[in-house]
Every structure is written in structure tokens, then in C-alpha cells.
Amino acid sequence: MGLNRKQWAGIAVAVVLVAGGIVAATIGWSRYGGSINALEVDLEHPQAYVSTPALSRLPRDLIKAPVLRDVLTEDFAFYYEEHESRLGLQGALKRIAFEHDTTLGDKLIELALDEPAEMAFWTDAKGAPRHWVMAMTRGVLARTLQGAAALATNDRQFSVIAQVRVNGDTLPVYALTLSSRRTLALVAQGNRVVVLSDPGLLFDGERQADAHSRDIVAALLSADAKTQAVYRRGFGLGEPGNAHTIVADARLMSFGYQHFFPGLRALRFDVAPGGAVLATKLRVDGLAALPAAPADRALWSAVPANPAACTLLPADWTRARAVAGATGWPALADQLDGPAAICWYPRSQFHTPLVVAQLREGAADPSATLDALTGWLLPAKAAALSPAARTGAQRWQREVSAPWGPHGDAAATTYRPTLARQGRWLTFSPDDALVDQALDAQARRFPSVADSLPVGPATLAVIAPRQVADLARREAFEVLPPEQELFRRAAERQLVPRLDALGKLPTARAVAAGTPDAEGWVAVEWQSLSALKTR
């Protein structure tokens, strides 16, 4: 039975940094084929959020921020300044201004991008955050739109597509077509303006305004500051300041697995003007969601040393037991305790992380349960293997044919997904070598991550930039065969120098700085492990 990378990557959790900017998505009315809410886009609950004193300054401040300035280049800022959607918007406004003798033009771009704004993002069918809503207070821009109805009656790119009843007024919804694939929707009331990346965020397949979406747009257009703050309120944010704030909801970071660790709610970055400071915060479901010291060291002692990246997950095993069709899983979930650890190693692959969990103290022998679970967790049609016996350890292993596997040859590669139990530890990975190394660490035959951690606050995560760079470099060139010379040259020219810069950063751990506030936000401090060792 063959599995692809995406199937193995189902257990992986990643952190996503959402960059601000104008990114248009999907299509216009002429090709619009159905309600976008069929994709479960809920305008009240975005998956990412950006609040900024100026969208145009965000990319340039990011490349000046600590750590990011060593990894990103000015090309990152140029990308957003020269993005096809921004250029398309500029071109459309200039043409409209010329043909209709209006004041529309570059000034409107400045009004839209060079003043405070907030953007909310949702993922599309491919998992990329391409659907967005931008809300801003722009008196001149709002008045321009409110007086644009006559212009919209005879322009091929700018038109009125509907009227909506909002906050007691009937307002026109304008469509600005940037290309055959990209159409923006704009609504203005008072001095407020809302821009949507696609009309389908507001309308259904019958071109009728979706009631819930209309209510959210109405709140964003409200003259009352508290009513406008629908997104900030949802993310537990206070009044906006002079820093850029970027928030990634746990739904975006967890690839649909957030149900299993609801204690983690969001990740946040605050970027000071000019990039002087980059602060990280986590939003958690109360203090109990954070691992406590010194209990965290037990889990770190079960994980092999020298990972590229490793993080603890505040798993809720009572919710995890509800997985349908998993024979033996409910009984096992009842015996699991505490957070789990998920780690990536430079000698392995992105899609073959190591997962380690712990049984409760005094839990019954789970051997029979694990026997039953193996048939569900490991592909039934794969060849069962009998790995060499290890004192004190049990292993369940299958061999699966799939591309890029660590076993076999160039013609046919395989994986050996392995589940193991040793004492109170349960370990799983599609890479059997990682499981063997974890068993050695748990038996103290191999160094563990805990051996490199100082005494002190609980460690939430460990990142080794050099190992991350090595892993990323090898994985990137693995999927670029020699015959794709153009892409390989581009990767060597653009990617490799950035990875080299990343590899020069020190290995660091993340610790909670204090306790969560009333909204669950807690500051995260990144500590260099090499610096801690010299104290």
C-alpha cells in the first residue's frame, strides 16, 4: 500500500507566520460558481489576523526585526510592493482616473496602505490563507466610494454588484475587477471602508447577501469603536497601539488537529515600528495548558538529543478518545497523561516526525490495546515486520511502499512506521530509526533533549536553526531532481544563502514569561541554550 507525504504529514504541527499585504484571490461574478461559505468561511472567526499602523510598512519592518533580519532579505519587502494584485489595483485605478477624469489614482493606494488597518484571513481549499477582509477608517476614501455610483454605471472594471442593508442604510457593494481571476468587493459607510478579497465572502451562490457575513461587515463599518473591534475581541486583543500585530489561530497551525489540543488557542507576534522588537506570545486555555517544571523534564528525557525542532503539545486525551473507527484507541486514550512531544530531526524528513506520549502512573498493561490499535494506525495491507527484540520494549512495525522512503533503492523506496512502548512511554514515527533512538534515550543509552536543558522554567519548545537549515536544504533538493536545472539554480541562488544565514543562529528554547492574562495571552521568551550554559 503506497502513502504520500501528505498522509504522513497528517500528524505534523507547524507554526505559521502570516505576513501582511494586499493579496487578491479567486474570481469575479462572471465566473463565480457557488457560495464560498461552502468552504466553511466564517467571517466572524478568522484563522489569522493582522493589525497594523500601515500595511505598506509591515514587510519592511519585518525584515528589520530581530532574527528575521538575519533570514529575510529586501526581496521579501519588494515582493509585496510589486505583488501583481497591488500592481493590478494601481493600473485599474489609473485607467479609471484617466478615462473618467476622476481623482482616483495613486492617492487612493496610499490612503489604503499607508494608514492604520486590520486584515482577517481564512484558508482556501488548498489550505493557504488567501481569503481576506480588510477594514479601515478612511474619510477621503469612504467619501470617494460613496460618490462613485455614477462612475460605476459605465466602467468595465468598476461596477455596483448589489445593494445591502447595513446599519439602517442601503449601501452599494462595488466590485473592482483586477483580472479575469481576481475581483475585490468594497463597501463604505461614514468614514469606514471594508474590502473583501472576493464577492463570495459576502454573497451566496444566488448573489444574495449571507445574513451572518452581512452582520460582520456591518460591525466593521460601524461608527462605534467597540462594535468595530469584532476581530480584536475574538482574539482577546486590547486597543491597537503603534506596533504591528500578527496572530495565527490554532486552527491554522494545526491542520485540523486542534480538537486534540484545545489548550493552545493562538500564536502572536508583535513587531515594533522599524522592527526594533519582535515579541512572541501564546494564547492558552488557562494556566493548566502550560507544561509545568520540573515535570516537563520527564518528557524531554524521553526524546533523543539534537532535534531540528521539538515542541510540547497540550493534548486533551479525553477529547482525543473520540476518534472514530480507531479500534483500541478509546481505551488507550484513557490511560495517557500530560502533554505529548513532536519533534523533527535533520537526519530524517519533514513528513516523518517523532511523537512521544506518556502513560498515566499505575496504568494497566496496554499491550492488548496496542495490538488492536496497530491494525488501525499502521496500514493493514502493508507487510508486517518482526523487529529485533529489545529488552523492556515492545515494537509494532509494518513496511510501506512510498516515494522518498529511507529504505530500498531509487526504483522503489519504503517506510517502516513503528509504534513502540517502553515503560510508561509510547513512541511513534514513520521513520523506524527515530523510534529506535527514542528507545535508547528512554533507556539512557543515548543523550536526550533534557540533557541540554538548564534547570528553571518549563521548556515549551526547542529549535536548532542549523539543523532546521540542514533539513530544509536536503528536503528542498530532494524534490528538485537534477533535470529541473532551472529550479535547482533558483534554489541555490535564493534559498541556500537564506538557509546559511538561518544556520548561524543559536539553538534556543521557548519558556513562558509569567502567567496568562485574563484573555489567555502569555509572553514567550526565547533563550539561547549556549548562553545559558555559560552562566
Coordinates of N, CA and C in Angstrom, one line a residue, residues 409-483:
D409 N 15.8 1.3 -2.7 CA 16.7 1.9 -3.7 C 15.9 3.0 -4.5
A410 N 16.6 3.5 -5.5 CA 16.0 4.6 -6.2 C 14.7 4.2 -7.0
A411 N 14.6 2.9 -7.3 CA 13.5 2.4 -8.1 C 12.3 2.2 -7.2
A412 N 12.5 1.8 -5.9 CA 11.3 1.6 -5.0 C 11.8 1.8 -3.6
T413 N 11.2 2.7 -2.9 CA 11.6 3.0 -1.5 C 10.4 2.7 -0.6
T414 N 10.8 2.4 0.6 CA 9.7 2.1 1.6 C 10.0 2.8 3.0
Y415 N 8.9 2.8 3.7 CA 9.0 3.3 5.1 C 8.7 2.1 6.0
R416 N 9.1 2.2 7.3 CA 8.8 1.3 8.3 C 8.2 1.9 9.5
P417 N 6.9 2.4 9.4 CA 6.2 3.0 10.5 C 6.2 2.1 11.7
T418 N 6.6 2.7 12.8 CA 6.8 1.9 14.0 C 6.2 2.5 15.3
L419 N 5.4 1.7 16.0 CA 4.9 2.1 17.3 C 5.6 1.3 18.3
A420 N 6.0 1.9 19.4 CA 6.8 1.3 20.5 C 6.3 1.7 21.8
R421 N 6.4 0.7 22.8 CA 6.1 1.0 24.2 C 7.3 0.6 25.0
Q422 N 7.8 1.5 25.9 CA 8.8 1.1 26.8 C 8.5 1.8 28.1
G423 N 8.2 1.0 29.1 CA 7.8 1.6 30.4 C 6.5 2.4 30.2
R424 N 6.6 3.6 30.7 CA 5.4 4.5 30.5 C 5.4 5.2 29.2
W425 N 6.4 5.0 28.4 CA 6.5 5.8 27.1 C 5.9 5.1 25.9
L426 N 5.1 5.8 25.1 CA 4.7 5.4 23.8 C 5.3 6.3 22.8
T427 N 5.8 5.7 21.7 CA 6.6 6.4 20.7 C 6.1 5.9 19.3
F428 N 6.0 6.9 18.4 CA 5.6 6.5 17.1 C 6.3 7.4 16.1
S429 N 6.7 6.9 14.9 CA 7.2 7.6 13.8 C 7.1 6.8 12.5
P430 N 6.9 7.4 11.4 CA 7.1 6.6 10.1 C 8.5 6.3 9.8
D431 N 9.4 6.9 10.6 CA 10.9 6.6 10.5 C 11.3 5.7 11.6
D432 N 11.5 4.4 11.3 CA 11.8 3.5 12.4 C 13.1 3.8 13.1
A433 N 14.1 4.5 12.5 CA 15.3 4.8 13.1 C 15.1 5.8 14.3
L434 N 14.2 6.7 14.1 CA 13.9 7.7 15.2 C 13.3 7.0 16.4
V435 N 12.4 6.0 16.1 CA 11.8 5.3 17.2 C 12.9 4.5 18.0
D436 N 13.8 3.9 17.3 CA 14.9 3.1 18.0 C 15.8 4.1 18.8
Q437 N 16.0 5.3 18.3 CA 16.8 6.2 19.0 C 16.1 6.7 20.2
A438 N 14.8 6.9 20.1 CA 14.0 7.3 21.3 C 14.0 6.3 22.3
L439 N 13.9 5.0 22.0 CA 14.0 3.9 22.9 C 15.4 3.9 23.7
D440 N 16.4 4.3 22.9 CA 17.7 4.3 23.5 C 17.8 5.5 24.5
A441 N 17.2 6.6 24.1 CA 17.2 7.8 25.1 C 16.4 7.5 26.3
Q442 N 15.3 6.8 26.2 CA 14.4 6.5 27.3 C 15.1 5.5 28.2
A443 N 16.0 4.6 27.7 CA 16.8 3.7 28.5 C 18.1 4.2 28.9
R444 N 18.4 5.5 28.6 CA 19.6 6.2 29.0 C 20.8 5.6 28.3
R445 N 20.6 5.1 27.1 CA 21.7 4.6 26.3 C 22.1 5.6 25.2
F446 N 21.4 6.7 25.2 CA 21.6 7.8 24.2 C 21.2 9.1 24.9
P447 N 21.9 10.2 24.6 CA 21.5 11.5 25.2 C 20.1 11.9 24.8
S448 N 19.5 12.6 25.7 CA 18.1 13.2 25.5 C 18.1 14.7 25.4
V449 N 17.0 15.3 25.0 CA 16.9 16.7 24.9 C 17.1 17.3 26.3
A450 N 16.6 16.6 27.3 CA 16.7 17.1 28.7 C 18.1 17.3 29.1
D451 N 19.1 16.6 28.6 CA 20.5 16.7 29.0 C 21.0 18.1 28.6
S452 N 20.4 18.8 27.7 CA 20.9 20.1 27.2 C 20.1 21.2 27.8
L453 N 19.1 20.9 28.6 CA 18.2 22.0 29.1 C 18.7 22.4 30.5
P454 N 18.7 23.7 30.8 CA 19.0 24.2 32.1 C 17.9 24.0 33.1
V455 N 18.2 24.0 34.4 CA 17.1 24.0 35.4 C 16.4 25.3 35.4
G456 N 15.1 25.3 35.5 CA 14.4 26.6 35.5 C 13.0 26.4 35.0
P457 N 12.4 27.4 34.4 CA 11.1 27.3 33.9 C 10.9 26.2 32.9
A458 N 9.6 25.8 32.8 CA 9.3 24.7 31.9 C 9.7 25.1 30.4
T459 N 10.2 24.1 29.7 CA 10.6 24.4 28.3 C 9.4 24.0 27.4
L460 N 8.9 24.9 26.6 CA 7.8 24.7 25.7 C 8.2 24.2 24.4
A461 N 9.4 24.6 23.9 CA 9.9 24.2 22.6 C 11.4 24.4 22.5
V462 N 12.0 23.6 21.6 CA 13.4 23.8 21.3 C 13.6 23.9 19.8
I463 N 14.4 24.8 19.4 CA 14.6 25.0 17.9 C 16.2 25.1 17.7
A464 N 16.7 24.3 16.8 CA 18.1 24.4 16.5 C 18.2 24.9 15.0
P465 N 18.4 26.1 14.8 CA 18.4 26.7 13.4 C 19.3 26.0 12.4
R466 N 20.5 25.6 12.9 CA 21.4 24.9 12.0 C 20.8 23.6 11.5
Q467 N 20.2 22.8 12.4 CA 19.6 21.5 12.0 C 18.4 21.8 11.1
V468 N 17.6 22.8 11.4 CA 16.5 23.2 10.6 C 16.9 23.5 9.2
A469 N 18.0 24.3 9.1 CA 18.5 24.6 7.8 C 19.0 23.4 7.0
D470 N 19.7 22.5 7.7 CA 20.2 21.3 7.0 C 19.0 20.5 6.5
L471 N 18.0 20.3 7.4 CA 16.8 19.5 7.0 C 16.1 20.2 5.8
A472 N 15.9 21.5 5.8 CA 15.2 22.2 4.8 C 16.0 22.1 3.5
R473 N 17.3 22.2 3.6 CA 18.1 22.2 2.3 C 18.0 20.8 1.7
R474 N 18.1 19.8 2.5 CA 18.1 18.4 1.9 C 16.7 18.1 1.3
E475 N 15.7 18.5 2.1 CA 14.3 18.2 1.6 C 14.0 19.0 0.3
A476 N 14.5 20.3 0.2 CA 14.2 21.1 -1.0 C 14.8 20.5 -2.2
F477 N 16.1 20.0 -2.1 CA 16.7 19.5 -3.3 C 16.3 18.0 -3.6
E478 N 15.7 17.4 -2.5 CA 15.2 16.0 -2.8 C 14.1 16.0 -3.8
V479 N 13.2 17.1 -3.7 CA 12.1 17.1 -4.6 C 12.4 17.9 -5.9
L480 N 13.6 18.3 -6.0 CA 14.0 19.0 -7.3 C 15.1 18.1 -8.0
P481 N 14.6 17.2 -8.8 CA 15.6 16.3 -9.5 C 16.6 17.1 -10.4
P482 N 17.7 16.5 -10.7 CA 18.7 17.2 -11.5 C 18.2 17.7 -12.8
E483 N 17.2 17.0 -13.4 CA 16.8 17.5 -14.7 C 16.0 18.8 -14.6

